[in-house]
PDB file of C-alpha atoms in Angstrom:
ATOM      1  CA  MET B   1      23.348   2.485  31.003  1.00  0.00           C
ATOM      2  CA  THR B   2      23.353  -1.059  28.640  1.00  0.00           C
ATOM      3  CA  THR B   3      20.262  -1.714  29.861  1.00  0.00           C
ATOM      4  CA  LEU B   4      18.469   1.560  28.582  1.00  0.00           C
ATOM      5  CA  GLY B   5      20.891   1.143  25.125  1.00  0.00           C
ATOM      6  CA  HIS B   6      19.168  -1.977  24.573  1.00  0.00           C
ATOM      7  CA  LEU B   7      15.813  -1.391  24.313  1.00  0.00           C
ATOM      8  CA  GLY B   8      15.582  -0.705  20.757  1.00  0.00           C
ATOM      9  CA  TYR B   9      16.894  -4.421  20.015  1.00  0.00           C
ATOM     10  CA  TRP B  10      14.295  -6.085  22.174  1.00  0.00           C
ATOM     11  CA  ALA B  11      11.485  -3.839  20.208  1.00  0.00           C
ATOM     12  CA  THR B  12      12.757  -5.891  17.417  1.00  0.00           C
ATOM     13  CA  VAL B  13      12.942  -8.898  19.380  1.00  0.00           C
ATOM     14  CA  ALA B  14       9.157  -8.342  20.059  1.00  0.00           C
ATOM     15  CA  LEU B  15       8.268  -7.995  16.579  1.00  0.00           C
ATOM     16  CA  LEU B  16      10.106 -10.763  15.927  1.00  0.00           C
ATOM     17  CA  MET B  17       8.561 -13.038  18.348  1.00  0.00           C
ATOM     18  CA  THR B  18       4.671 -12.161  17.230  1.00  0.00           C
ATOM     19  CA  GLY B  19       6.299 -12.877  13.613  1.00  0.00           C
ATOM     20  CA  LEU B  20       7.679 -16.024  14.596  1.00  0.00           C
ATOM     21  CA  TYR B  21       4.529 -16.692  16.630  1.00  0.00           C
ATOM     22  CA  ILE B  22       1.908 -16.193  13.274  1.00  0.00           C
ATOM     23  CA  VAL B  23       4.094 -18.327  10.854  1.00  0.00           C
ATOM     24  CA  ILE B  24       3.849 -21.739  13.405  1.00  0.00           C
ATOM     25  CA  ALA B  25       0.716 -21.135  15.111  1.00  0.00           C
ATOM     26  CA  ARG B  26      -2.078 -20.088  12.341  1.00  0.00           C
ATOM     27  CA  GLY B  27      -2.932 -22.544   9.779  1.00  0.00           C
ATOM     28  CA  HIS B  28      -3.855 -19.723   7.020  1.00  0.00           C
ATOM     29  CA  LEU B  29      -1.265 -19.575   4.473  1.00  0.00           C
ATOM     30  CA  VAL B  30      -1.942 -15.822   3.810  1.00  0.00           C
ATOM     31  CA  LYS B  31      -1.952 -15.185   7.759  1.00  0.00           C
ATOM     32  CA  LYS B  32       1.459 -16.791   7.509  1.00  0.00           C
ATOM     33  CA  LEU B  33       3.302 -15.173   4.759  1.00  0.00           C
ATOM     34  CA  VAL B  34       1.704 -11.778   7.098  1.00  0.00           C
ATOM     35  CA  GLY B  35       3.672 -13.303   9.975  1.00  0.00           C
ATOM     36  CA  LEU B  36       6.793 -13.821   7.301  1.00  0.00           C
ATOM     37  CA  GLY B  37       6.581 -10.142   6.702  1.00  0.00           C
ATOM     38  CA  LEU B  38       6.636  -8.958  10.405  1.00  0.00           C
ATOM     39  CA  PHE B  39       9.346 -11.098  11.149  1.00  0.00           C
ATOM     40  CA  GLN B  40      11.682 -10.012   7.694  1.00  0.00           C
ATOM     41  CA  SER B  41      10.634  -6.160   8.723  1.00  0.00           C
ATOM     42  CA  SER B  42      12.326  -6.745  13.062  1.00  0.00           C
ATOM     43  CA  VAL B  43      15.838  -8.163  10.537  1.00  0.00           C
ATOM     44  CA  TYR B  44      15.583  -4.728   9.366  1.00  0.00           C
ATOM     45  CA  LEU B  45      15.529  -2.945  12.659  1.00  0.00           C
ATOM     46  CA  LEU B  46      18.330  -5.104  13.832  1.00  0.00           C
ATOM     47  CA  TYR B  47      20.022  -3.505  10.790  1.00  0.00           C
ATOM     48  CA  ILE B  48      19.380  -0.047  10.996  1.00  0.00           C
ATOM     49  CA  VAL B  49      18.680   0.655  14.833  1.00  0.00           C
ATOM     50  CA  PRO B  50      22.767  -0.180  15.456  1.00  0.00           C
ATOM     51  CA  GLY B  51      23.936   2.035  12.602  1.00  0.00           C
ATOM     52  CA  LYS B  52      22.139   5.225  14.101  1.00  0.00           C
ATOM     53  CA  LEU B  53      24.135   8.002  15.473  1.00  0.00           C
ATOM     54  CA  VAL B  54      21.679  10.344  17.584  1.00  0.00           C
ATOM     55  CA  GLY B  55      22.806  14.032  16.502  1.00  0.00           C
ATOM     56  CA  GLY B  56      23.589  12.598  13.108  1.00  0.00           C
ATOM     57  CA  THR B  57      21.647  13.093   9.887  1.00  0.00           C
ATOM     58  CA  SER B  58      20.947  11.100   6.803  1.00  0.00           C
ATOM     59  CA  PRO B  59      24.084   9.969   4.829  1.00  0.00           C
ATOM     60  CA  ILE B  60      24.277  12.705   2.442  1.00  0.00           C
ATOM     61  CA  VAL B  61      27.429  14.362   2.578  1.00  0.00           C
ATOM     62  CA  ASP B  62      26.924  17.949   2.505  1.00  0.00           C
ATOM     63  CA  GLN B  63      29.107  21.391   3.927  1.00  0.00           C
ATOM     64  CA  GLY B  64      26.673  21.789   7.238  1.00  0.00           C
ATOM     65  CA  ALA B  65      26.416  18.415   8.800  1.00  0.00           C
ATOM     66  CA  ARG B  66      29.684  16.812  10.551  1.00  0.00           C
ATOM     67  CA  VAL B  67      28.048  13.686  11.900  1.00  0.00           C
ATOM     68  CA  TYR B  68      26.179  10.958   9.926  1.00  0.00           C
ATOM     69  CA  SER B  69      24.247   7.457  10.526  1.00  0.00           C
ATOM     70  CA  ASN B  70      25.737   4.517   9.187  1.00  0.00           C
ATOM     71  CA  PRO B  71      24.759   4.140   5.183  1.00  0.00           C
ATOM     72  CA  LEU B  72      25.917   0.315   4.989  1.00  0.00           C
ATOM     73  CA  PRO B  73      22.720  -1.163   6.741  1.00  0.00           C
ATOM     74  CA  HIS B  74      20.717   0.999   4.664  1.00  0.00           C
ATOM     75  CA  VAL B  75      21.824  -0.080   1.220  1.00  0.00           C
ATOM     76  CA  LEU B  76      21.591  -3.703   2.623  1.00  0.00           C
ATOM     77  CA  ILE B  77      18.224  -3.428   3.731  1.00  0.00           C
ATOM     78  CA  LEU B  78      16.974  -1.963   0.797  1.00  0.00           C
ATOM     79  CA  THR B  79      18.047  -4.613  -0.940  1.00  0.00           C
ATOM     80  CA  ALA B  80      15.957  -6.702   1.456  1.00  0.00           C
ATOM     81  CA  ILE B  81      13.083  -5.293   1.162  1.00  0.00           C
ATOM     82  CA  VAL B  82      12.683  -5.115  -2.528  1.00  0.00           C
ATOM     83  CA  VAL B  83      14.079  -9.086  -2.539  1.00  0.00           C
ATOM     84  CA  GLY B  84      11.229  -9.683  -0.059  1.00  0.00           C
ATOM     85  CA  VAL B  85       8.727  -8.392  -1.873  1.00  0.00           C
ATOM     86  CA  ALA B  86       9.376 -10.655  -4.603  1.00  0.00           C
ATOM     87  CA  THR B  87       9.572 -13.484  -2.545  1.00  0.00           C
ATOM     88  CA  LEU B  88       6.405 -12.373  -1.086  1.00  0.00           C
ATOM     89  CA  ALA B  89       4.771 -12.303  -4.864  1.00  0.00           C
ATOM     90  CA  VAL B  90       5.838 -15.805  -5.041  1.00  0.00           C
ATOM     91  CA  GLY B  91       4.306 -17.013  -1.529  1.00  0.00           C
ATOM     92  CA  LEU B  92       0.935 -15.549  -2.588  1.00  0.00           C
ATOM     93  CA  ALA B  93       1.309 -17.306  -5.862  1.00  0.00           C
ATOM     94  CA  LEU B  94       2.000 -20.580  -4.381  1.00  0.00           C
ATOM     95  CA  ALA B  95      -0.859 -20.029  -1.496  1.00  0.00           C
ATOM     96  CA  VAL B  96      -3.312 -18.923  -4.961  1.00  0.00           C
ATOM     97  CA  ARG B  97      -1.883 -22.142  -6.427  1.00  0.00           C
ATOM     98  CA  ILE B  98      -2.560 -24.495  -3.384  1.00  0.00           C
ATOM     99  CA  ARG B  99      -6.383 -23.003  -3.455  1.00  0.00           C
ATOM    100  CA  GLU B 100      -7.050 -24.069  -6.931  1.00  0.00           C
ATOM    101  CA  ALA B 101      -5.626 -27.789  -6.049  1.00  0.00           C
ATOM    102  CA  TYR B 102      -7.127 -28.186  -2.568  1.00  0.00           C
ATOM    103  CA  GLY B 103      -9.863 -26.015  -2.631  1.00  0.00           C
ATOM    104  CA  THR B 104      -8.695 -24.190   0.915  1.00  0.00           C
ATOM    105  CA  VAL B 105      -5.656 -22.209   2.404  1.00  0.00           C
ATOM    106  CA  GLU B 106      -6.173 -23.820   5.645  1.00  0.00           C
ATOM    107  CA  GLU B 107      -2.713 -25.781   6.659  1.00  0.00           C
ATOM    108  CA  ASP B 108      -5.050 -28.680   9.045  1.00  0.00           C
ATOM    109  CA  GLU B 109      -7.569 -29.273   5.907  1.00  0.00           C
ATOM    110  CA  ILE B 110      -4.259 -29.183   3.302  1.00  0.00           C
ATOM    111  CA  LEU B 111      -2.679 -32.109   5.408  1.00  0.00           C
ATOM    112  CA  ALA B 112      -6.050 -33.860   6.068  1.00  0.00           C
ATOM    113  CA  ALA B 113      -6.964 -33.913   2.062  1.00  0.00           C
ATOM    114  CA  ASP B 114      -2.977 -35.285   1.670  1.00  0.00           C
ATOM    115  CA  ASP B 115      -3.420 -37.760   4.442  1.00  0.00           C
ATOM    116  CA  HIS B 116      -6.940 -39.196   2.839  1.00  0.00           C
ATOM    117  CA  ASP B 117      -5.425 -39.388  -0.813  1.00  0.00           C
ATOM    118  CA  GLY B 118      -2.160 -41.704   0.916  1.00  0.00           C
TER     119      GLY B 118
ATOM    120  CA  MET Z   1      17.004  12.699  24.103  1.00  0.00           C
ATOM    121  CA  THR Z   2      13.890  13.537  21.780  1.00  0.00           C
ATOM    122  CA  GLU Z   3      15.435  11.591  19.095  1.00  0.00           C
ATOM    123  CA  THR Z   4      15.652   8.471  21.270  1.00  0.00           C
ATOM    124  CA  LEU Z   5      12.159   9.092  23.094  1.00  0.00           C
ATOM    125  CA  ALA Z   6      10.282   9.909  19.551  1.00  0.00           C
ATOM    126  CA  VAL Z   7      12.099   6.227  18.262  1.00  0.00           C
ATOM    127  CA  GLY Z   8      10.992   4.542  21.360  1.00  0.00           C
ATOM    128  CA  ALA Z   9       7.651   5.807  20.879  1.00  0.00           C
ATOM    129  CA  LEU Z  10       7.516   4.882  17.472  1.00  0.00           C
ATOM    130  CA  LEU Z  11       8.638   1.247  18.010  1.00  0.00           C
ATOM    131  CA  ALA Z  12       6.206   0.740  20.959  1.00  0.00           C
ATOM    132  CA  LEU Z  13       3.109   1.549  18.160  1.00  0.00           C
ATOM    133  CA  LEU Z  14       5.318  -0.807  15.844  1.00  0.00           C
ATOM    134  CA  VAL Z  15       4.800  -3.618  18.860  1.00  0.00           C
ATOM    135  CA  ALA Z  16       1.318  -2.792  19.602  1.00  0.00           C
ATOM    136  CA  THR Z  17       0.315  -3.160  15.539  1.00  0.00           C
ATOM    137  CA  ALA Z  18       2.074  -6.549  15.399  1.00  0.00           C
ATOM    138  CA  ILE Z  19       0.421  -8.091  18.324  1.00  0.00           C
ATOM    139  CA  ALA Z  20      -2.874  -6.668  16.264  1.00  0.00           C
ATOM    140  CA  ILE Z  21      -2.055  -8.202  13.544  1.00  0.00           C
ATOM    141  CA  ALA Z  22      -1.324 -11.354  15.563  1.00  0.00           C
ATOM    142  CA  ARG Z  23      -4.670 -11.622  17.300  1.00  0.00           C
ATOM    143  CA  LEU Z  24      -7.214 -10.455  14.380  1.00  0.00           C
ATOM    144  CA  ARG Z  25      -8.982 -13.515  12.333  1.00  0.00           C
ATOM    145  CA  ASN Z  26     -10.277 -11.037   9.594  1.00  0.00           C
ATOM    146  CA  LEU Z  27      -7.510 -11.037   6.996  1.00  0.00           C
ATOM    147  CA  PHE Z  28      -8.663  -7.852   5.292  1.00  0.00           C
ATOM    148  CA  ALA Z  29      -8.248  -6.122   8.618  1.00  0.00           C
ATOM    149  CA  VAL Z  30      -4.915  -8.010   8.852  1.00  0.00           C
ATOM    150  CA  VAL Z  31      -4.087  -6.462   5.400  1.00  0.00           C
ATOM    151  CA  ALA Z  32      -4.815  -2.877   6.765  1.00  0.00           C
ATOM    152  CA  LEU Z  33      -3.241  -2.745   9.727  1.00  0.00           C
ATOM    153  CA  THR Z  34      -0.029  -4.391   7.892  1.00  0.00           C
ATOM    154  CA  GLY Z  35      -0.144  -0.931   5.954  1.00  0.00           C
ATOM    155  CA  ALA Z  36       0.099   1.152   8.549  1.00  0.00           C
ATOM    156  CA  TYR Z  37       2.502  -1.138  10.360  1.00  0.00           C
ATOM    157  CA  SER Z  38       4.303  -0.497   7.328  1.00  0.00           C
ATOM    158  CA  PHE Z  39       4.019   3.249   7.648  1.00  0.00           C
ATOM    159  CA  LEU Z  40       5.026   3.321  11.155  1.00  0.00           C
ATOM    160  CA  MET Z  41       8.099   1.603  10.132  1.00  0.00           C
ATOM    161  CA  ALA Z  42       8.964   3.897   7.350  1.00  0.00           C
ATOM    162  CA  ALA Z  43       8.301   6.500  10.116  1.00  0.00           C
ATOM    163  CA  VAL Z  44      10.855   4.935  12.505  1.00  0.00           C
ATOM    164  CA  LEU Z  45      13.312   4.378   9.518  1.00  0.00           C
ATOM    165  CA  THR Z  46      12.757   8.337   8.370  1.00  0.00           C
ATOM    166  CA  ALA Z  47      13.654   8.766  12.546  1.00  0.00           C
ATOM    167  CA  LEU Z  48      16.676   6.465  12.430  1.00  0.00           C
ATOM    168  CA  ASP Z  49      17.858   8.370   9.513  1.00  0.00           C
ATOM    169  CA  ALA Z  50      17.476   5.987   6.533  1.00  0.00           C
ATOM    170  CA  ALA Z  51      15.822   8.073   4.108  1.00  0.00           C
ATOM    171  CA  ASP Z  52      16.133   5.748   1.720  1.00  0.00           C
ATOM    172  CA  VAL Z  53      14.888   2.898   3.160  1.00  0.00           C
ATOM    173  CA  ALA Z  54      12.191   4.784   4.813  1.00  0.00           C
ATOM    174  CA  MET Z  55      11.065   5.770   1.335  1.00  0.00           C
ATOM    175  CA  THR Z  56      11.196   2.454  -0.477  1.00  0.00           C
ATOM    176  CA  GLU Z  57       9.469   0.737   2.671  1.00  0.00           C
ATOM    177  CA  ALA Z  58       6.491   3.015   1.866  1.00  0.00           C
ATOM    178  CA  ALA Z  59       6.498   2.436  -1.546  1.00  0.00           C
ATOM    179  CA  VAL Z  60       6.998  -1.400  -1.434  1.00  0.00           C
ATOM    180  CA  GLY Z  61       5.420  -2.387   2.056  1.00  0.00           C
ATOM    181  CA  ALA Z  62       2.323  -0.305   2.249  1.00  0.00           C
ATOM    182  CA  GLY Z  63       2.045  -0.008  -1.626  1.00  0.00           C
ATOM    183  CA  ILE Z  64       2.608  -3.142  -3.830  1.00  0.00           C
ATOM    184  CA  SER Z  65       2.456  -5.523  -0.873  1.00  0.00           C
ATOM    185  CA  THR Z  66      -0.948  -4.660   0.308  1.00  0.00           C
ATOM    186  CA  VAL Z  67      -2.108  -4.692  -3.226  1.00  0.00           C
ATOM    187  CA  LEU Z  68      -0.559  -8.273  -3.051  1.00  0.00           C
ATOM    188  CA  PHE Z  69      -2.321  -9.138  -0.523  1.00  0.00           C
ATOM    189  CA  LEU Z  70      -5.680  -7.668  -1.293  1.00  0.00           C
ATOM    190  CA  GLY Z  71      -5.209 -10.113  -4.780  1.00  0.00           C
ATOM    191  CA  ALA Z  72      -4.141 -12.799  -3.171  1.00  0.00           C
ATOM    192  CA  LEU Z  73      -7.186 -12.985  -0.324  1.00  0.00           C
ATOM    193  CA  HIS Z  74      -9.666 -12.022  -2.944  1.00  0.00           C
ATOM    194  CA  LEU Z  75      -8.801 -15.642  -4.521  1.00  0.00           C
ATOM    195  CA  THR Z  76      -8.085 -17.489  -1.562  1.00  0.00           C
ATOM    196  CA  GLY Z  77     -10.885 -16.105   1.340  1.00  0.00           C
ATOM    197  CA  ALA Z  78     -10.522 -13.271   3.772  1.00  0.00           C
ATOM    198  CA  LEU Z  79     -11.827 -15.450   6.889  1.00  0.00           C
ATOM    199  CA  GLU Z  80      -9.014 -17.563   8.848  1.00  0.00           C
ATOM    200  CA  ALA Z  81     -10.595 -20.917  10.576  1.00  0.00           C
ATOM    201  CA  LYS Z  82     -10.860 -20.856  14.692  1.00  0.00           C
ATOM    202  CA  PRO Z  83      -7.761 -22.697  15.907  1.00  0.00           C
ATOM    203  CA  ALA Z  84      -8.932 -26.362  16.794  1.00  0.00           C
ATOM    204  CA  GLN Z  85      -6.550 -26.343  20.367  1.00  0.00           C
ATOM    205  CA  ARG Z  86      -4.712 -23.229  22.192  1.00  0.00           C
ATOM    206  CA  PRO Z  87      -1.763 -22.727  20.555  1.00  0.00           C
ATOM    207  CA  LEU Z  88       0.761 -23.776  23.687  1.00  0.00           C
ATOM    208  CA  ILE Z  89       3.202 -25.114  22.209  1.00  0.00           C
ATOM    209  CA  PRO Z  90       4.003 -22.203  19.584  1.00  0.00           C
ATOM    210  CA  LEU Z  91       3.843 -19.904  22.193  1.00  0.00           C
ATOM    211  CA  LEU Z  92       7.060 -21.571  24.327  1.00  0.00           C
ATOM    212  CA  VAL Z  93       8.997 -21.899  21.229  1.00  0.00           C
ATOM    213  CA  VAL Z  94       8.322 -18.204  20.529  1.00  0.00           C
ATOM    214  CA  ILE Z  95       9.417 -17.190  23.796  1.00  0.00           C
ATOM    215  CA  GLY Z  96      12.080 -19.370  24.715  1.00  0.00           C
ATOM    216  CA  ALA Z  97      13.248 -18.278  21.022  1.00  0.00           C
ATOM    217  CA  GLY Z  98      13.134 -14.954  22.447  1.00  0.00           C
ATOM    218  CA  ILE Z  99      15.061 -15.376  25.639  1.00  0.00           C
ATOM    219  CA  LEU Z 100      17.796 -16.780  23.278  1.00  0.00           C
ATOM    220  CA  VAL Z 101      17.635 -13.506  21.026  1.00  0.00           C
ATOM    221  CA  VAL Z 102      17.096 -11.427  24.172  1.00  0.00           C
ATOM    222  CA  TYR Z 103      20.515 -13.051  25.551  1.00  0.00           C
ATOM    223  CA  GLY Z 104      22.499 -12.691  22.133  1.00  0.00           C
ATOM    224  CA  THR Z 105      21.609  -8.821  22.235  1.00  0.00           C
ATOM    225  CA  TYR Z 106      24.080  -8.327  25.634  1.00  0.00           C
ATOM    226  CA  GLY Z 107      26.911  -9.369  22.977  1.00  0.00           C
ATOM    227  CA  LEU Z 108      26.087  -6.138  20.813  1.00  0.00           C
ATOM    228  CA  PRO Z 109      27.259  -3.064  21.601  1.00  0.00           C
ATOM    229  CA  GLY Z 110      24.619  -0.411  22.958  1.00  0.00           C
ATOM    230  CA  PHE Z 111      22.627   2.297  20.808  1.00  0.00           C
ATOM    231  CA  ASN Z 112      24.099   5.539  19.867  1.00  0.00           C
ATOM    232  CA  ASP Z 113      27.869   4.095  20.420  1.00  0.00           C
ATOM    233  CA  PRO Z 114      30.270   5.448  18.066  1.00  0.00           C
ATOM    234  CA  ALA Z 115      33.043   3.705  18.903  1.00  0.00           C
ATOM    235  CA  ALA Z 116      31.038   0.218  17.865  1.00  0.00           C
ATOM    236  CA  PRO Z 117      32.756  -1.607  15.167  1.00  0.00           C
ATOM    237  CA  ILE Z 118      29.940  -0.653  12.755  1.00  0.00           C
ATOM    238  CA  HIS Z 119      30.697   2.655  12.544  1.00  0.00           C
ATOM    239  CA  THR Z 120      34.281   2.254  12.403  1.00  0.00           C
ATOM    240  CA  HIS Z 121      35.464  -0.053   9.703  1.00  0.00           C
ATOM    241  CA  VAL Z 122      34.898   1.222   6.329  1.00  0.00           C
ATOM    242  CA  VAL Z 123      32.187   3.830   6.870  1.00  0.00           C
ATOM    243  CA  PRO Z 124      34.628   6.660   7.071  1.00  0.00           C
ATOM    244  CA  ARG Z 125      36.661   5.835   4.446  1.00  0.00           C
ATOM    245  CA  TYR Z 126      32.881   6.083   2.392  1.00  0.00           C
ATOM    246  CA  LEU Z 127      32.196   8.853   3.873  1.00  0.00           C
ATOM    247  CA  GLN Z 128      35.438  11.012   3.350  1.00  0.00           C
ATOM    248  CA  ASP Z 129      36.331   9.305  -0.279  1.00  0.00           C
ATOM    249  CA  GLY Z 130      33.084   8.649  -1.334  1.00  0.00           C
ATOM    250  CA  PRO Z 131      31.451  11.939  -3.012  1.00  0.00           C
ATOM    251  CA  ARG Z 132      35.368  12.553  -4.722  1.00  0.00           C
ATOM    252  CA  GLU Z 133      35.439   8.976  -6.237  1.00  0.00           C
ATOM    253  CA  THR Z 134      31.607   8.821  -7.546  1.00  0.00           C
ATOM    254  CA  GLY Z 135      30.802  12.483  -7.833  1.00  0.00           C
ATOM    255  CA  ILE Z 136      27.375  11.153  -5.732  1.00  0.00           C
ATOM    256  CA  PRO Z 137      27.035  12.856  -2.446  1.00  0.00           C
ATOM    257  CA  ASN Z 138      24.350  10.881  -1.304  1.00  0.00           C
ATOM    258  CA  MET Z 139      26.468   7.568   0.337  1.00  0.00           C
ATOM    259  CA  VAL Z 140      23.551   5.122   0.135  1.00  0.00           C
ATOM    260  CA  THR Z 141      22.958   5.300  -3.731  1.00  0.00           C
ATOM    261  CA  ALA Z 142      26.843   5.586  -4.220  1.00  0.00           C
ATOM    262  CA  VAL Z 143      27.049   2.536  -2.109  1.00  0.00           C
ATOM    263  CA  LEU Z 144      24.272   0.445  -3.815  1.00  0.00           C
ATOM    264  CA  ALA Z 145      24.786   1.727  -7.686  1.00  0.00           C
ATOM    265  CA  SER Z 146      28.283   2.241  -7.974  1.00  0.00           C
ATOM    266  CA  TYR Z 147      31.061   0.376  -5.316  1.00  0.00           C
ATOM    267  CA  ARG Z 148      28.484  -2.704  -5.059  1.00  0.00           C
ATOM    268  CA  GLY Z 149      26.677  -2.331  -8.677  1.00  0.00           C
ATOM    269  CA  TYR Z 150      26.889  -5.868  -9.516  1.00  0.00           C
ATOM    270  CA  ASP Z 151      25.421  -7.131  -6.422  1.00  0.00           C
ATOM    271  CA  THR Z 152      22.346  -4.693  -7.473  1.00  0.00           C
ATOM    272  CA  LEU Z 153      22.492  -6.181 -10.705  1.00  0.00           C
ATOM    273  CA  GLY Z 154      22.302  -9.871  -8.539  1.00  0.00           C
ATOM    274  CA  GLU Z 155      19.302  -8.658  -6.933  1.00  0.00           C
ATOM    275  CA  THR Z 156      17.591  -7.215 -10.198  1.00  0.00           C
ATOM    276  CA  THR Z 157      18.396 -11.010 -11.261  1.00  0.00           C
ATOM    277  CA  VAL Z 158      16.444 -12.405  -8.338  1.00  0.00           C
ATOM    278  CA  VAL Z 159      13.279  -9.929  -8.951  1.00  0.00           C
ATOM    279  CA  PHE Z 160      13.433 -10.846 -12.417  1.00  0.00           C
ATOM    280  CA  THR Z 161      13.264 -14.674 -11.444  1.00  0.00           C
ATOM    281  CA  ALA Z 162      10.479 -14.650  -8.500  1.00  0.00           C
ATOM    282  CA  GLY Z 163       8.667 -12.653 -11.734  1.00  0.00           C
ATOM    283  CA  ILE Z 164       9.200 -15.647 -13.878  1.00  0.00           C
ATOM    284  CA  ALA Z 165       7.918 -17.949 -10.793  1.00  0.00           C
ATOM    285  CA  VAL Z 166       5.097 -16.101 -10.617  1.00  0.00           C
ATOM    286  CA  ILE Z 167       3.904 -16.265 -14.064  1.00  0.00           C
ATOM    287  CA  ALA Z 168       4.772 -20.283 -14.310  1.00  0.00           C
ATOM    288  CA  LEU Z 169       2.357 -20.480 -11.546  1.00  0.00           C
ATOM    289  CA  LEU Z 170      -0.811 -18.847 -11.906  1.00  0.00           C
ATOM    290  CA  ARG Z 171      -0.576 -19.366 -15.963  1.00  0.00           C
ATOM    291  CA  ARG Z 172      -0.559 -23.202 -15.215  1.00  0.00           C
ATOM    292  CA  ARG Z 173      -3.869 -22.446 -12.994  1.00  0.00           C
ATOM    293  CA  ARG Z 174      -5.906 -21.451 -15.995  1.00  0.00           C
ATOM    294  CA  ARG Z 175      -5.263 -23.511 -19.045  1.00  0.00           C
ATOM    295  CA  PRO Z 176      -7.108 -26.570 -16.972  1.00  0.00           C
ATOM    296  CA  LYS Z 177      -9.853 -24.085 -16.167  1.00  0.00           C
ATOM    297  CA  ASP Z 178     -10.006 -23.328 -19.859  1.00  0.00           C
ATOM    298  CA  GLY Z 179      -9.972 -26.539 -20.897  1.00  0.00           C
ATOM    299  CA  GLU Z 180     -12.782 -27.618 -18.720  1.00  0.00           C
ATOM    300  CA  GLY Z 181     -15.174 -24.846 -19.272  1.00  0.00           C
ATOM    301  CA  LYS Z 182     -15.965 -23.602 -15.590  1.00  0.00           C
ATOM    302  CA  ARG Z 183     -16.540 -20.449 -14.687  1.00  0.00           C
TER     303      ARG Z 183
END
């Protein structure tokens, strides 16, 4: 049963690997930020999946419900999503700035331009 | 069982979307897929009873992030260059990291285990006393705005700082342009 019980975690790991791969292997800075977003959302799942109880409901206390899923990961991840979009905005602004300064957002070309200057 | 199946199917769709995002080089298509990915994520979160998180993900992930990405693509160019060599080393690093994390998951309690520490530590206390102490039936709101209100204030500070950073970065961009009279 543990193998079946861990499938949710493994889907999370697959998303994490995809995000990490994009960040390492792709050169376009905006694409890298997309990869970071995938990586980040895999962490959302890593927190939310263990909090789920099958047959439970959202943690809104009511007479009719007896089993609630865990509200604490929800609170943490709400904060993470909002902070995530704030950091994404800063990252994209940096990419736009780099494009202004170098004329490109491809990592290889930026490094080559730096080598040329140095 | 139906719940578990639904979550599994949605997770499979998420992974497929993520792989498509990794393979595409047209970044407008990537951003469109990112929006679809966010809505799928919101569906998964709803199935996992995280209604508040799902609403935030749909509004922020599929809404604001997509708009930010499209704006950035407009300013930076939307076609990715072809990679120079086969990405062998990144693949090896990623697979190694994946194996390590999968190994780590064997130390975690299984899905839907009511005896797991996450369900027995402080949560029963919140669920039992929360509505009386805060007067709010939604425990996510109660913890976010009442029990951990100062943390949420700190989060607001982070968002404010990020806003200042964006303004500082993009304002510096304009000045030399106006000075030189280009465009």
